[in-house]
């Protein structure tokens, strides 16, 4: 396993711009999760995919946020019209079909909105 | 909703033992997890409890009491590399998903 990878690792953008992040889960992991973490807090659940189906979205995920996992492999998280409050670390995690209790996190994408 | 509480910070000496407590009030319960997170890095899985009792994994042990809504993570023979944030997380059964609700984390500082 090469681990969960996320790109970019860092993103600085101006308020009002759109940004897109990518997550590549561990190969053959069918579940994929997006979390957001701010300084001094634990990760907060955003959304979850089982294969290509998006099964749940948090109320934190406003209509400016959209996530996809078109082929059941990599996923993208897009934020439109970014706001300063969107500044955070965006973490992706995946878990395998036969060990659903284990979530493996990627290194995260740190977003700074100026 | 989910309410997960853990202390903000703890300090201990190298070679000592530290116990990090976590209390939770959640709508349903389907497992409690502990993760370690070094500054600037991703959380890494440490332990999982779904039944009452103690789970031991080398220097780390985790305990769960479902009736009390309480767990602790015990770190023995502390090493400098154990300085990190320790996150308590609960999984609640809902719609067949496995999302985790995390506490704010306990920052443990190990001093020589």
mmCIF file of C-alpha atoms in Angstrom:
data_model
loop_
_atom_site.group_PDB
_atom_site.id
_atom_site.type_symbol
_atom_site.label_atom_id
_atom_site.label_comp_id
_atom_site.label_asym_id
_atom_site.label_seq_id
_atom_site.Cartn_x
_atom_site.Cartn_y
_atom_site.Cartn_z
ATOM 1 C CA UNK A 1 0.000 0.000 0.000
ATOM 2 C CA UNK A 2 1.249 3.427 -0.854
ATOM 3 C CA UNK A 3 -1.155 5.125 1.543
ATOM 4 C CA UNK A 4 -3.802 7.751 0.979
ATOM 5 C CA UNK A 5 -2.487 10.668 -1.035
ATOM 6 C CA UNK A 6 -3.887 14.163 -1.332
ATOM 7 C CA UNK A 7 -3.090 16.988 -3.671
ATOM 8 C CA UNK A 8 -2.209 19.729 -3.370
ATOM 9 C CA UNK A 9 -0.684 19.693 0.106
ATOM 10 C CA UNK A 10 -1.076 23.434 0.453
ATOM 11 C CA UNK A 11 -3.350 25.919 -1.283
ATOM 12 C CA UNK A 12 -3.517 29.655 -0.819
ATOM 13 C CA UNK A 13 -6.380 31.390 -2.559
ATOM 14 C CA UNK A 14 -8.166 34.694 -2.495
ATOM 15 C CA UNK A 15 -11.667 34.985 -1.145
ATOM 16 C CA UNK A 16 -14.242 34.329 -3.814
ATOM 17 C CA UNK A 17 -12.106 31.947 -5.854
ATOM 18 C CA UNK A 18 -12.938 28.291 -6.445
ATOM 19 C CA UNK A 19 -10.602 25.515 -5.338
ATOM 20 C CA UNK A 20 -10.531 21.777 -5.970
ATOM 21 C CA UNK A 21 -8.722 19.135 -3.969
ATOM 22 C CA UNK A 22 -8.007 15.563 -4.936
ATOM 23 C CA UNK A 23 -7.791 12.421 -2.813
ATOM 24 C CA UNK A 24 -6.444 9.072 -3.990
ATOM 25 C CA UNK A 25 -7.413 6.376 -1.488
ATOM 26 C CA UNK A 26 -5.538 3.180 -0.838
ATOM 27 C CA UNK A 27 -6.107 0.812 -3.737
ATOM 28 C CA UNK A 28 -9.322 -1.222 -3.447
ATOM 29 C CA UNK A 29 -10.579 0.663 -0.411
ATOM 30 C CA UNK A 30 -14.260 1.072 -1.160
ATOM 31 C CA UNK A 31 -15.092 3.683 1.477
ATOM 32 C CA UNK A 32 -13.798 7.245 1.299
ATOM 33 C CA UNK A 33 -14.367 10.064 3.761
ATOM 34 C CA UNK A 34 -13.719 13.796 3.776
ATOM 35 C CA UNK A 35 -13.111 15.623 7.058
ATOM 36 C CA UNK A 36 -12.175 19.205 7.884
ATOM 37 C CA UNK A 37 -9.879 20.095 10.769
ATOM 38 C CA UNK A 38 -9.176 23.544 12.218
ATOM 39 C CA UNK A 39 -6.387 24.373 14.629
ATOM 40 C CA UNK A 40 -6.874 22.871 18.066
ATOM 41 C CA UNK A 41 -9.902 20.838 17.039
ATOM 42 C CA UNK A 42 -10.511 17.279 15.994
ATOM 43 C CA UNK A 43 -11.531 16.440 12.438
ATOM 44 C CA UNK A 44 -15.175 17.144 11.527
ATOM 45 C CA UNK A 45 -16.986 14.828 9.150
ATOM 46 C CA UNK A 46 -17.982 16.361 5.821
ATOM 47 C CA UNK A 47 -19.072 13.552 3.523
ATOM 48 C CA UNK A 48 -18.678 9.868 2.787
ATOM 49 C CA UNK A 49 -18.640 7.631 -0.290
ATOM 50 C CA UNK A 50 -19.137 3.935 -0.643
ATOM 51 C CA UNK A 51 -17.719 3.144 -4.060
ATOM 52 C CA UNK A 52 -19.053 5.940 -6.288
ATOM 53 C CA UNK A 53 -22.178 6.613 -4.214
ATOM 54 C CA UNK A 54 -22.181 9.617 -1.896
ATOM 55 C CA UNK A 55 -24.112 8.264 1.080
ATOM 56 C CA UNK A 56 -24.068 11.098 3.569
ATOM 57 C CA UNK A 57 -23.289 14.787 3.726
ATOM 58 C CA UNK A 58 -22.811 16.794 6.896
ATOM 59 C CA UNK A 59 -24.760 19.978 7.507
ATOM 60 C CA UNK A 60 -21.293 21.601 7.498
ATOM 61 C CA UNK A 61 -21.214 20.974 3.759
ATOM 62 C CA UNK A 62 -22.960 24.068 2.437
ATOM 63 C CA UNK A 63 -24.090 24.357 -1.147
ATOM 64 C CA UNK A 64 -20.704 25.882 -1.977
ATOM 65 C CA UNK A 65 -19.117 22.493 -1.355
ATOM 66 C CA UNK A 66 -19.401 19.551 -3.689
ATOM 67 C CA UNK A 67 -17.648 16.197 -3.705
ATOM 68 C CA UNK A 68 -17.461 13.495 -6.330
ATOM 69 C CA UNK A 69 -16.029 10.046 -6.729
ATOM 70 C CA UNK A 70 -16.974 9.286 -10.321
ATOM 71 C CA UNK A 71 -15.349 5.900 -10.784
ATOM 72 C CA UNK A 72 -15.255 4.743 -7.217
ATOM 73 C CA UNK A 73 -11.518 5.421 -6.959
ATOM 74 C CA UNK A 74 -10.171 8.969 -6.493
ATOM 75 C CA UNK A 75 -12.385 11.734 -5.154
ATOM 76 C CA UNK A 76 -12.464 15.490 -5.569
ATOM 77 C CA UNK A 77 -13.740 18.142 -3.175
ATOM 78 C CA UNK A 78 -14.575 21.517 -4.687
ATOM 79 C CA UNK A 79 -15.262 24.699 -2.772
ATOM 80 C CA UNK A 80 -16.861 27.521 -4.736
ATOM 81 C CA UNK A 81 -16.669 31.191 -3.801
ATOM 82 C CA UNK A 82 -14.262 30.513 -0.938
ATOM 83 C CA UNK A 83 -14.631 32.415 2.313
ATOM 84 C CA UNK A 84 -12.036 33.053 5.026
ATOM 85 C CA UNK A 85 -13.915 30.643 7.279
ATOM 86 C CA UNK A 86 -13.089 27.849 4.847
ATOM 87 C CA UNK A 87 -9.436 28.026 5.887
ATOM 88 C CA UNK A 88 -8.666 24.643 7.404
ATOM 89 C CA UNK A 89 -6.942 21.320 6.840
ATOM 90 C CA UNK A 90 -9.030 19.070 4.590
ATOM 91 C CA UNK A 91 -8.411 15.413 5.363
ATOM 92 C CA UNK A 92 -9.348 12.410 3.305
ATOM 93 C CA UNK A 93 -9.562 8.888 4.732
ATOM 94 C CA UNK A 94 -10.335 5.496 3.268
ATOM 95 C CA UNK A 95 -11.234 2.119 4.680
ATOM 96 C CA UNK A 96 -11.225 -1.364 3.210
ATOM 97 C CA UNK A 97 -14.287 -3.485 2.577
ATOM 98 C CA UNK A 98 -13.288 -6.152 5.094
ATOM 99 C CA UNK A 99 -11.990 -3.881 7.868
ATOM 100 C CA UNK A 100 -14.515 -1.087 8.030
ATOM 101 C CA UNK A 101 -13.377 -0.106 11.531
ATOM 102 C CA UNK A 102 -10.064 1.152 10.229
ATOM 103 C CA UNK A 103 -9.843 4.550 8.582
ATOM 104 C CA UNK A 104 -6.509 5.494 7.048
ATOM 105 C CA UNK A 105 -5.976 9.215 6.738
ATOM 106 C CA UNK A 106 -4.089 11.085 4.072
ATOM 107 C CA UNK A 107 -1.669 13.943 4.846
ATOM 108 C CA UNK A 108 -4.331 16.550 4.172
ATOM 109 C CA UNK A 109 -4.604 19.707 2.094
ATOM 110 C CA UNK A 110 -4.105 22.914 4.032
ATOM 111 C CA UNK A 111 -6.281 25.677 2.601
ATOM 112 C CA UNK A 112 -5.639 29.322 3.405
ATOM 113 C CA UNK A 113 -8.167 31.847 2.138
ATOM 114 C CA UNK A 114 -6.878 35.422 2.179
ATOM 115 C CA UNK B 1 -25.863 15.177 18.387
ATOM 116 C CA UNK B 2 -22.466 14.112 19.622
ATOM 117 C CA UNK B 3 -20.620 15.467 22.647
ATOM 118 C CA UNK B 4 -17.102 14.161 23.191
ATOM 119 C CA UNK B 5 -14.908 15.598 25.939
ATOM 120 C CA UNK B 6 -11.233 15.099 26.645
ATOM 121 C CA UNK B 7 -8.650 17.220 28.451
ATOM 122 C CA UNK B 8 -6.881 19.834 26.372
ATOM 123 C CA UNK B 9 -3.320 19.218 27.524
ATOM 124 C CA UNK B 10 -1.263 16.819 29.619
ATOM 125 C CA UNK B 11 2.423 16.762 30.472
ATOM 126 C CA UNK B 12 4.426 13.767 31.639
ATOM 127 C CA UNK B 13 8.012 12.651 32.060
ATOM 128 C CA UNK B 14 9.837 10.232 29.795
ATOM 129 C CA UNK B 15 9.384 6.672 31.077
ATOM 130 C CA UNK B 16 6.228 7.513 33.026
ATOM 131 C CA UNK B 17 2.599 6.556 32.426
ATOM 132 C CA UNK B 18 -0.158 8.896 31.259
ATOM 133 C CA UNK B 19 -3.900 8.251 31.141
ATOM 134 C CA UNK B 20 -6.052 10.294 28.785
ATOM 135 C CA UNK B 21 -9.751 10.233 29.636
ATOM 136 C CA UNK B 22 -12.613 10.636 27.195
ATOM 137 C CA UNK B 23 -16.296 10.943 27.982
ATOM 138 C CA UNK B 24 -18.988 10.886 25.354
ATOM 139 C CA UNK B 25 -22.694 11.459 24.941
ATOM 140 C CA UNK B 26 -23.851 10.315 21.546
ATOM 141 C CA UNK B 27 -27.033 9.320 19.786
ATOM 142 C CA UNK B 28 -26.231 5.633 19.527
ATOM 143 C CA UNK B 29 -22.859 3.965 19.863
ATOM 144 C CA UNK B 30 -20.982 1.642 17.562
ATOM 145 C CA UNK B 31 -17.372 1.839 18.652
ATOM 146 C CA UNK B 32 -14.781 4.143 20.180
ATOM 147 C CA UNK B 33 -11.468 4.911 18.513
ATOM 148 C CA UNK B 34 -8.216 6.520 19.550
ATOM 149 C CA UNK B 35 -5.974 8.233 17.012
ATOM 150 C CA UNK B 36 -2.535 9.806 17.382
ATOM 151 C CA UNK B 37 -1.740 12.964 15.453
ATOM 152 C CA UNK B 38 1.679 14.578 15.333
ATOM 153 C CA UNK B 39 1.738 18.287 14.524
ATOM 154 C CA UNK B 40 1.165 18.879 10.835
ATOM 155 C CA UNK B 41 0.534 15.226 10.096
ATOM 156 C CA UNK B 42 -2.484 13.004 9.497
ATOM 157 C CA UNK B 43 -4.149 11.111 12.351
ATOM 158 C CA UNK B 44 -3.000 7.499 12.675
ATOM 159 C CA UNK B 45 -5.156 4.723 14.114
ATOM 160 C CA UNK B 46 -4.208 3.465 17.579
ATOM 161 C CA UNK B 47 -7.092 1.424 18.961
ATOM 162 C CA UNK B 48 -10.728 0.441 18.705
ATOM 163 C CA UNK B 49 -13.134 -0.642 21.475
ATOM 164 C CA UNK B 50 -16.708 -1.744 20.952
ATOM 165 C CA UNK B 51 -17.163 -3.967 24.026
ATOM 166 C CA UNK B 52 -16.487 -3.052 27.643
ATOM 167 C CA UNK B 53 -13.023 -3.750 28.940
ATOM 168 C CA UNK B 54 -9.369 -3.224 28.257
ATOM 169 C CA UNK B 55 -7.608 -3.689 24.923
ATOM 170 C CA UNK B 56 -3.819 -3.837 25.141
ATOM 171 C CA UNK B 57 -1.434 -3.164 22.279
ATOM 172 C CA UNK B 58 2.153 -2.965 23.384
ATOM 173 C CA UNK B 59 2.757 0.255 25.302
ATOM 174 C CA UNK B 60 -0.754 1.511 24.548
ATOM 175 C CA UNK B 61 -3.991 0.277 26.143
ATOM 176 C CA UNK B 62 -7.542 1.490 25.742
ATOM 177 C CA UNK B 63 -10.475 0.949 28.080
ATOM 178 C CA UNK B 64 -14.192 1.322 27.489
ATOM 179 C CA UNK B 65 -17.243 1.479 29.753
ATOM 180 C CA UNK B 66 -20.361 1.869 27.631
ATOM 181 C CA UNK B 67 -22.682 2.300 30.617
ATOM 182 C CA UNK B 68 -20.610 5.254 31.819
ATOM 183 C CA UNK B 69 -19.909 6.690 28.373
ATOM 184 C CA UNK B 70 -16.234 6.639 29.266
ATOM 185 C CA UNK B 71 -12.951 5.560 27.760
ATOM 186 C CA UNK B 72 -9.304 6.083 28.506
ATOM 187 C CA UNK B 73 -6.072 5.650 26.606
ATOM 188 C CA UNK B 74 -3.114 4.557 28.690
ATOM 189 C CA UNK B 75 0.387 5.260 27.433
ATOM 190 C CA UNK B 76 3.150 3.407 29.291
ATOM 191 C CA UNK B 77 6.921 3.848 29.257
ATOM 192 C CA UNK B 78 6.537 7.218 27.623
ATOM 193 C CA UNK B 79 9.013 8.156 24.929
ATOM 194 C CA UNK B 80 9.760 11.582 23.508
ATOM 195 C CA UNK B 81 8.196 10.525 20.210
ATOM 196 C CA UNK B 82 4.858 10.054 22.013
ATOM 197 C CA UNK B 83 4.504 13.841 22.197
ATOM 198 C CA UNK B 84 1.444 14.361 20.003
ATOM 199 C CA UNK B 85 -2.278 15.051 20.046
ATOM 200 C CA UNK B 86 -4.476 12.088 20.949
ATOM 201 C CA UNK B 87 -7.963 12.106 19.482
ATOM 202 C CA UNK B 88 -10.930 10.226 20.890
ATOM 203 C CA UNK B 89 -13.597 9.428 18.290
ATOM 204 C CA UNK B 90 -16.975 7.728 18.418
ATOM 205 C CA UNK B 91 -18.844 5.973 15.652
ATOM 206 C CA UNK B 92 -22.618 6.101 15.781
ATOM 207 C CA UNK B 93 -24.773 3.760 13.780
ATOM 208 C CA UNK B 94 -26.736 5.700 11.208
ATOM 209 C CA UNK B 95 -27.672 4.877 7.679
ATOM 210 C CA UNK B 96 -25.078 2.121 7.584
ATOM 211 C CA UNK B 97 -22.230 4.602 7.484
ATOM 212 C CA UNK B 98 -19.005 4.606 9.438
ATOM 213 C CA UNK B 99 -18.294 8.273 9.975
ATOM 214 C CA UNK B 100 -16.426 9.262 13.108
ATOM 215 C CA UNK B 101 -17.175 12.099 15.495
ATOM 216 C CA UNK B 102 -13.960 13.369 17.062
ATOM 217 C CA UNK B 103 -13.161 15.130 20.286
ATOM 218 C CA UNK B 104 -10.909 18.192 20.167
ATOM 219 C CA UNK B 105 -7.854 16.138 21.086
ATOM 220 C CA UNK B 106 -5.464 16.028 24.052
ATOM 221 C CA UNK B 107 -1.979 17.398 23.475
ATOM 222 C CA UNK B 108 0.532 15.278 25.371
ATOM 223 C CA UNK B 109 3.986 16.712 25.981
ATOM 224 C CA UNK B 110 6.685 14.298 27.099
ATOM 225 C CA UNK B 111 9.587 15.912 28.931
ATOM 226 C CA UNK B 112 13.020 14.443 29.532
#
